[in-house]
PDB file of C-alpha atoms and ligand atoms in Angstrom:
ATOM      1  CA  UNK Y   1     -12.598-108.680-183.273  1.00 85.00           C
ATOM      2  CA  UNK Y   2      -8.810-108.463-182.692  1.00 96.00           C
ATOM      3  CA  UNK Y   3      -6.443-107.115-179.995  1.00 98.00           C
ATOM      4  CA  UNK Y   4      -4.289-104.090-181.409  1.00 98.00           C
ATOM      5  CA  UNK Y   5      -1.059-103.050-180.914  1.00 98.00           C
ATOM      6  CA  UNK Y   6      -0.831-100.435-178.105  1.00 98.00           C
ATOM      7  CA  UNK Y   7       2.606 -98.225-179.024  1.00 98.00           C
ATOM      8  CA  UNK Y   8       4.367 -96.821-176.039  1.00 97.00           C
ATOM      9  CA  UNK Y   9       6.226 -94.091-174.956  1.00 97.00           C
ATOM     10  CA  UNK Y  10       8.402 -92.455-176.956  1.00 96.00           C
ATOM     11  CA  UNK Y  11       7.702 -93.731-180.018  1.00 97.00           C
ATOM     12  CA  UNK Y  12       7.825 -90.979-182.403  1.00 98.00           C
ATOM     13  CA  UNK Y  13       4.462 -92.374-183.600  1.00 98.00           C
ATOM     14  CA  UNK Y  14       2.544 -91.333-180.856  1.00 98.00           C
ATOM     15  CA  UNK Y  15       3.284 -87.319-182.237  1.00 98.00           C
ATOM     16  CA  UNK Y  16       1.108 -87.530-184.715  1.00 98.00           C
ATOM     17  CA  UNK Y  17      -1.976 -85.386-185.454  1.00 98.00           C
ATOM     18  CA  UNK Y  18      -5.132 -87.709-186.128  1.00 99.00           C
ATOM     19  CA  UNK Y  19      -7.540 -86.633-188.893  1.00 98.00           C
ATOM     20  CA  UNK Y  20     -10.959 -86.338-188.710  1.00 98.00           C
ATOM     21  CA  UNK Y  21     -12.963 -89.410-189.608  1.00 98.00           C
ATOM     22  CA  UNK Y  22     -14.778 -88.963-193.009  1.00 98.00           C
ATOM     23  CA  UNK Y  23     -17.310 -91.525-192.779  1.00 98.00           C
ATOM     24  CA  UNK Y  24     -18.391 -93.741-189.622  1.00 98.00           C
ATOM     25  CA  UNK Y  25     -18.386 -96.617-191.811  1.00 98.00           C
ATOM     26  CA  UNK Y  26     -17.797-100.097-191.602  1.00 98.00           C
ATOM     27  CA  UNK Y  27     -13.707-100.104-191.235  1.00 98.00           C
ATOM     28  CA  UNK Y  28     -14.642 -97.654-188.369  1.00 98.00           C
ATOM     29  CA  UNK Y  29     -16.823 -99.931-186.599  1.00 98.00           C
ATOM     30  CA  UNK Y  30     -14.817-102.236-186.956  1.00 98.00           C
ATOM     31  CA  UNK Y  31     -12.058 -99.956-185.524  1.00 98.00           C
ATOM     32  CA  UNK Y  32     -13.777 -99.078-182.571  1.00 98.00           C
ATOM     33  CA  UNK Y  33     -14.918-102.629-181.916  1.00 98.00           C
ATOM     34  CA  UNK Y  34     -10.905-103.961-181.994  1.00 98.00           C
ATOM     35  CA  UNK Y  35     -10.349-100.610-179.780  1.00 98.00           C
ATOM     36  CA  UNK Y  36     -12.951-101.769-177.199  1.00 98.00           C
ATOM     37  CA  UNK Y  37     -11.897-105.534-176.912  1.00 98.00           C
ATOM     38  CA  UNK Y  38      -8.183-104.051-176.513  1.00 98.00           C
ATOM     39  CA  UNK Y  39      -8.531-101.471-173.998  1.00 98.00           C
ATOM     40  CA  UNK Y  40     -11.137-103.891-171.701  1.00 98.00           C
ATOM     41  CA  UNK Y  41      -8.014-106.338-172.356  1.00 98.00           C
ATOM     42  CA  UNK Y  42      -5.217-103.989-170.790  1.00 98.00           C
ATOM     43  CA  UNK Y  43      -7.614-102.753-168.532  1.00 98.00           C
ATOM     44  CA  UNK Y  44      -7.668 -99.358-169.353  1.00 98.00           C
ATOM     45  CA  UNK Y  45     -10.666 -96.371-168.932  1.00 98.00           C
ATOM     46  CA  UNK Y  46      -9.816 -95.040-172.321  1.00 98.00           C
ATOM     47  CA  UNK Y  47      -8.220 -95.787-175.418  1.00 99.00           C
ATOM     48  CA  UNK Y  48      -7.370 -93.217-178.463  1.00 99.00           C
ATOM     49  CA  UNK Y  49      -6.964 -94.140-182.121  1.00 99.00           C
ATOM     50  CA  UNK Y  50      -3.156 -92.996-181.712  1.00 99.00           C
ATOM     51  CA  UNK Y  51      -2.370 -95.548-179.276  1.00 99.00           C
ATOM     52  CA  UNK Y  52      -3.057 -98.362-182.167  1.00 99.00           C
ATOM     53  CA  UNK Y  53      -1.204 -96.349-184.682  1.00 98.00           C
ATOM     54  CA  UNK Y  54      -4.291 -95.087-186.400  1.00 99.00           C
ATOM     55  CA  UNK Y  55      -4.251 -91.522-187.336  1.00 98.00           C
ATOM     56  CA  UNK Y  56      -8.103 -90.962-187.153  1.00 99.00           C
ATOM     57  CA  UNK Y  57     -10.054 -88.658-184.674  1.00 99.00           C
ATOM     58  CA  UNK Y  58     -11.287 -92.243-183.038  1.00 99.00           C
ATOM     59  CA  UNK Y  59     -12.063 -92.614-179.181  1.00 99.00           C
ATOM     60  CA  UNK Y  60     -13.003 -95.197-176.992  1.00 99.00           C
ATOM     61  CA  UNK Y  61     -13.944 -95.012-173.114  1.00 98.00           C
ATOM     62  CA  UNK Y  62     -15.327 -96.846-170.116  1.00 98.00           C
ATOM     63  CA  UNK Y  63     -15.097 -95.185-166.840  1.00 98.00           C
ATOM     64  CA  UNK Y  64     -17.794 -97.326-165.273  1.00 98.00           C
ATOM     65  CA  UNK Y  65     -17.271 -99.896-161.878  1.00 97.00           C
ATOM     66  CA  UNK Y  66     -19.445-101.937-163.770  1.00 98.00           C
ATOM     67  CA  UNK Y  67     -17.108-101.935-167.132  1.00 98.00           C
ATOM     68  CA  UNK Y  68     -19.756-102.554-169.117  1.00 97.00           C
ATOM     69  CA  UNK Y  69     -21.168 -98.891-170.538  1.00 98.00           C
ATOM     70  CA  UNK Y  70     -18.966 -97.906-173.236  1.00 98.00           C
ATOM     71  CA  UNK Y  71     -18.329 -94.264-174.492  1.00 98.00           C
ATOM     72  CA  UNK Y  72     -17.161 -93.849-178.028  1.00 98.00           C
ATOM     73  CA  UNK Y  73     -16.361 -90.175-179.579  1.00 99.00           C
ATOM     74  CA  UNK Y  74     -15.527 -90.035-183.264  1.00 99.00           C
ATOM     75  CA  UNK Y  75     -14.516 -86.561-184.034  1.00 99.00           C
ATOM     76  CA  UNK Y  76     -14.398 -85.120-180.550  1.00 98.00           C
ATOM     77  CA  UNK Y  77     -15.122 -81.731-179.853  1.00 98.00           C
ATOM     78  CA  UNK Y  78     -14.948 -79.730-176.782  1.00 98.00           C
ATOM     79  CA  UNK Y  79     -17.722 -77.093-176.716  1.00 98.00           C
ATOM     80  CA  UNK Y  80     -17.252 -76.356-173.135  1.00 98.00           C
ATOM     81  CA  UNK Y  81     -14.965 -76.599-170.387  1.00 98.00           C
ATOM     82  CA  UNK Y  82     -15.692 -75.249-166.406  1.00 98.00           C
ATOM     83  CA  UNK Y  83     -13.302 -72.356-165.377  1.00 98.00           C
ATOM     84  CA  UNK Y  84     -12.339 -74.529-162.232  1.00 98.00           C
ATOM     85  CA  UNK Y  85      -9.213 -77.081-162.733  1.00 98.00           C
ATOM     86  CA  UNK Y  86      -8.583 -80.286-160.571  1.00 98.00           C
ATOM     87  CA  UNK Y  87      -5.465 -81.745-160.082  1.00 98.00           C
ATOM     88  CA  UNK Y  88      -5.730 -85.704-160.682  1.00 98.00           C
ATOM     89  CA  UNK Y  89      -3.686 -88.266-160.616  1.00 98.00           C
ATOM     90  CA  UNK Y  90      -3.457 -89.944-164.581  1.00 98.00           C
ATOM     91  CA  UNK Y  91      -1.929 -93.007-166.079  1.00 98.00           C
ATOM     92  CA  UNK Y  92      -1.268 -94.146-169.735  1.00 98.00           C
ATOM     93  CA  UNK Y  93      -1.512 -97.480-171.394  1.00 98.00           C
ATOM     94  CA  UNK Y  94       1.337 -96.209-173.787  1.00 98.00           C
ATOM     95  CA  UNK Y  95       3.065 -95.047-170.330  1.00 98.00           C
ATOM     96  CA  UNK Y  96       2.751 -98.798-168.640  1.00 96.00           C
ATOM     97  CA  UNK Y  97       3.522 -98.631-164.882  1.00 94.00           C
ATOM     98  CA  UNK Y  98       3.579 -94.574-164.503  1.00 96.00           C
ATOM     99  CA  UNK Y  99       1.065 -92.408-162.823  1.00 97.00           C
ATOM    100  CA  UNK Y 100       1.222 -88.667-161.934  1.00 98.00           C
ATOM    101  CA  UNK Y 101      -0.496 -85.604-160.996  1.00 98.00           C
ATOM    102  CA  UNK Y 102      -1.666 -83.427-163.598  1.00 98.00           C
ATOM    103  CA  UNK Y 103      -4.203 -80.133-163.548  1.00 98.00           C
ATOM    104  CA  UNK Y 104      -7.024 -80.281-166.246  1.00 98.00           C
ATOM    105  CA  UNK Y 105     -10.432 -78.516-166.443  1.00 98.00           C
ATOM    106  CA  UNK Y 106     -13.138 -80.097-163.920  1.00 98.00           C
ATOM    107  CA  UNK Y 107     -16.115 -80.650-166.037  1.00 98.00           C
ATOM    108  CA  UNK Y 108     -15.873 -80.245-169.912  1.00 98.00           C
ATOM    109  CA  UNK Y 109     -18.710 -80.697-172.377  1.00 98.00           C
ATOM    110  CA  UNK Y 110     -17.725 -82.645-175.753  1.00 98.00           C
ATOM    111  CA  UNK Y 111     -20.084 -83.071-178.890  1.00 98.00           C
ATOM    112  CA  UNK Y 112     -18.803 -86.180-181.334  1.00 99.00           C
ATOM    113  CA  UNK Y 113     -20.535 -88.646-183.333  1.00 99.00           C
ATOM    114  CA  UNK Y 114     -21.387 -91.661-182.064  1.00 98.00           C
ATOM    115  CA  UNK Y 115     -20.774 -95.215-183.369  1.00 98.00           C
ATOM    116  CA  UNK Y 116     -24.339 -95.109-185.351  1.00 98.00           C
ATOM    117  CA  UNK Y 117     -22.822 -91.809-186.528  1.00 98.00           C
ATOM    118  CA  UNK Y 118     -25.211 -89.988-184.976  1.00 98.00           C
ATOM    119  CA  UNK Y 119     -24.147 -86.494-183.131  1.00 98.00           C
ATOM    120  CA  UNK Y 120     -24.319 -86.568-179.258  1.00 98.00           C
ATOM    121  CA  UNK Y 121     -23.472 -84.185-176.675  1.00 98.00           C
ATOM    122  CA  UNK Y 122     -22.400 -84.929-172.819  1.00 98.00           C
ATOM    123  CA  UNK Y 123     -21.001 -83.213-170.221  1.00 98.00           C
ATOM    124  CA  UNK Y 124     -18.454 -85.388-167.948  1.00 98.00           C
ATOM    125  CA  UNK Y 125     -16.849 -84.830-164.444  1.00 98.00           C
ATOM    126  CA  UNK Y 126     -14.496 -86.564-162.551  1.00 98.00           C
ATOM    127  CA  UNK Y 127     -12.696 -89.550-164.426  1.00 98.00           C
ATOM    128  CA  UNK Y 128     -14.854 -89.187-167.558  1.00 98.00           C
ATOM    129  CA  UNK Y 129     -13.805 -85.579-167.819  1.00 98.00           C
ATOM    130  CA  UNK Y 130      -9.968 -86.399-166.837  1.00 98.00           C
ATOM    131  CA  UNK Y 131     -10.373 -89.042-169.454  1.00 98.00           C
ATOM    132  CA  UNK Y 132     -12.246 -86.840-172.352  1.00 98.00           C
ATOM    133  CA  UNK Y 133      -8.954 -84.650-171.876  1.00 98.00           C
ATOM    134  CA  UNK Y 134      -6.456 -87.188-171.970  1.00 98.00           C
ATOM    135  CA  UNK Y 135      -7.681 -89.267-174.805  1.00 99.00           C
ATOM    136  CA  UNK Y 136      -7.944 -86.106-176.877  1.00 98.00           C
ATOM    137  CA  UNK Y 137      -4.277 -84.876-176.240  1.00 98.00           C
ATOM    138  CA  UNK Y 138      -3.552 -88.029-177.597  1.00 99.00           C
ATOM    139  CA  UNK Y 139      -5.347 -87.151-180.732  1.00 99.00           C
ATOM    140  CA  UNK Y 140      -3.177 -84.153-181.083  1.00 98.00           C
ATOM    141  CA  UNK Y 141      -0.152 -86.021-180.998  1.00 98.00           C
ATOM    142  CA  UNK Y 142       0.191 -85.497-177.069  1.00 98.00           C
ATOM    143  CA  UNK Y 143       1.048 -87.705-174.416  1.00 98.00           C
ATOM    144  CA  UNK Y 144       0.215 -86.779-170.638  1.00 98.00           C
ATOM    145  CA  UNK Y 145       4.073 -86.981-169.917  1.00 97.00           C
ATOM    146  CA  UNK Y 146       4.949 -83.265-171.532  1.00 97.00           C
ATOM    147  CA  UNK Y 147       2.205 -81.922-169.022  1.00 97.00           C
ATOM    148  CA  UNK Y 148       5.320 -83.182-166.385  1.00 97.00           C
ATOM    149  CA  UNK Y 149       8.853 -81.221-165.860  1.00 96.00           C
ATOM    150  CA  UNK Y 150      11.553 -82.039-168.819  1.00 96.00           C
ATOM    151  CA  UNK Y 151      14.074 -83.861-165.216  1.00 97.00           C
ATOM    152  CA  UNK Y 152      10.539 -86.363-164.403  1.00 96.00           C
ATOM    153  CA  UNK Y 153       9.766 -86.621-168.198  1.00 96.00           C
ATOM    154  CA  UNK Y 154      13.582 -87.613-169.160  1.00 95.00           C
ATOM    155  CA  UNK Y 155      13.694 -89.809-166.443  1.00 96.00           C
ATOM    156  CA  UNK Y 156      10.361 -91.557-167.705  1.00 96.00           C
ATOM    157  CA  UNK Y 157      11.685 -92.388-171.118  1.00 95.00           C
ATOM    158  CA  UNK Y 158      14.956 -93.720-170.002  1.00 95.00           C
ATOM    159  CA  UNK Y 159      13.217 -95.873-167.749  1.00 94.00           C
ATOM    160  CA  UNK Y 160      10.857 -96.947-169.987  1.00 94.00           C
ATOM    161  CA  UNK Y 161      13.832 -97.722-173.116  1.00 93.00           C
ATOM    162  CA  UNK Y 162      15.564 -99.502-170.693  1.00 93.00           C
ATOM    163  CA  UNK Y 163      12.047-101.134-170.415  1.00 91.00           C
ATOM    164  CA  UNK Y 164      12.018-102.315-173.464  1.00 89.00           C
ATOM    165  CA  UNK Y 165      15.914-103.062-174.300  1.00 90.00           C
ATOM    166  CA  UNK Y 166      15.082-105.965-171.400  1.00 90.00           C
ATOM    167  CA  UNK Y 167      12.076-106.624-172.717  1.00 88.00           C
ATOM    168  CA  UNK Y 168      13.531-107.762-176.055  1.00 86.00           C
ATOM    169  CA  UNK Y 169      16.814-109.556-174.874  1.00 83.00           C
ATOM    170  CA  UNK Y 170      16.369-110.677-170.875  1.00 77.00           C
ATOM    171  CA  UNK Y 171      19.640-111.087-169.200  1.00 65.00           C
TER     172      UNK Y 171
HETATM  173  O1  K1U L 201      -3.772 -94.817-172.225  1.00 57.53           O
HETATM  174  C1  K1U L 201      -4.833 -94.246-172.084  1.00 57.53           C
HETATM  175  O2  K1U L 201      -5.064 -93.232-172.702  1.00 57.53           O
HETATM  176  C2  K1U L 201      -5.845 -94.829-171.123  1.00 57.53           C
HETATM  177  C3  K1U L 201      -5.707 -94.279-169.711  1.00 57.53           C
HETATM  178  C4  K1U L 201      -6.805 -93.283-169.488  1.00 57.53           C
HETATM  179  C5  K1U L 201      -6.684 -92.447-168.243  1.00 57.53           C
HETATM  180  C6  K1U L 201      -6.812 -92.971-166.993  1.00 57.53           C
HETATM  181  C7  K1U L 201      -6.704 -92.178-165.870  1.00 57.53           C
HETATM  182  C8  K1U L 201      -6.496 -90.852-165.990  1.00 57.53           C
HETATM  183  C9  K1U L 201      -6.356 -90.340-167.250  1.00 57.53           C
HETATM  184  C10 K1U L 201      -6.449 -91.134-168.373  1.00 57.53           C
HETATM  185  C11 K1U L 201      -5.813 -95.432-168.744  1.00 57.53           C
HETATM  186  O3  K1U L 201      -6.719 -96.179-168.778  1.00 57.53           O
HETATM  187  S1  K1U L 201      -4.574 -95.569-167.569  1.00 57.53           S
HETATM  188  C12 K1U L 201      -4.944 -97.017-166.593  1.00 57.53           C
HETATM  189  C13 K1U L 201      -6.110 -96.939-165.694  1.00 57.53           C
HETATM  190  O4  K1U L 201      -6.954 -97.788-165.808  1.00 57.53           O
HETATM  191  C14 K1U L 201      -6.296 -95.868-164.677  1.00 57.53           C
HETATM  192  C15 K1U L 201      -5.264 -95.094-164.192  1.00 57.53           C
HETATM  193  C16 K1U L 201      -5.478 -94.108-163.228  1.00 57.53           C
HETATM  194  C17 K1U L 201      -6.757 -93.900-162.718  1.00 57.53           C
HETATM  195  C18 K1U L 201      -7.799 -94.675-163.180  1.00 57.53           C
HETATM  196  C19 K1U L 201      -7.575 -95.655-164.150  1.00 57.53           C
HETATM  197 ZN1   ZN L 202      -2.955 -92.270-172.629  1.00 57.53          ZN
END
């Protein structure tokens, strides 16, 4: 197992539109497995493949106290999604140290293959569903931030290139 690189906001990188996964094979398990170990490691709920800088339709979750049930989606799908929305207050490991409120659909259903490959279906609520939503944004290249108005999402990324400027040469 290994921890992976999580890229953060706004690297370019995090734009780009993951592929779907041709084979849950053993690179993938292997994949998912470095996912897991570095999303329980930042402390996350969820972790998508574009995060690490892997362009593959590649999700990994745990939304339990307990921290110990994990979710994994390869090849996501939404089949359903309530008509009600909830507004819910998100975060981003790519986003370190920001959290604000954005509206999603309550419950959603999402079909994906498993990592025995198998297909699965489950509907979430709550923090799973809030989750499900944000993890497959990033999958499409986007990054909860652009749900936010261009004055708080400006503001964000100077902050967080200042961030990083300080990061790499402390005064
Ligand atoms: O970076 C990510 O995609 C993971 C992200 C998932 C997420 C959490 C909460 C709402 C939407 C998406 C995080 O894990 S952020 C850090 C976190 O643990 C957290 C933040 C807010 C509420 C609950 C957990
Ligand atoms: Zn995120």
């Amino acid at each position: 197992m290994a921890l992976l690189t999580i890229l953060r906001y706004p690297d370019p990188r995090l734009h780009t539109v993951a592929q779907p996964v041709a084979a849950v094979d053993d690179r993938i398990r292997q994949l998912v497995d470095d996912m897991l170990e570095t999303m329980y490691a930042a402390e996350g709920v969820g972790l998508a493949a574009t995060q690490v800088d892997v362009h593959e339709r590649v999700i990994v979750m745990d939304t339990s106290e307990t921290r110990d049930k994990p979710l994994v989606l390869i090849n996501p799908e939404i089949v359903a999604r309530s008509e009600d929305l909830s507004v819910n207050e998100e975060g981003c490991l790519s986003v370190p140290a920001i959290y604000d409120k954005v509206r999603r659909h309550a419950r959603v259903a999402v079909r994906a293959l498993g990592r025995d490959g198998q297909v699965f279906e489950r509907e979430a609520a709550g923090l799973t569903a809030v989750c499900i939503q944000h993890e497959m944004d990033h999958l499409l290249g986007k990054v909860f931030v652009e749900y936010l108005s261009p004055f708080k999402r400006d503001r964000i990324k100077s902050r967080l290139l200042k961030r990083s400027r300080e990061e790499k040469s402390p005064a």
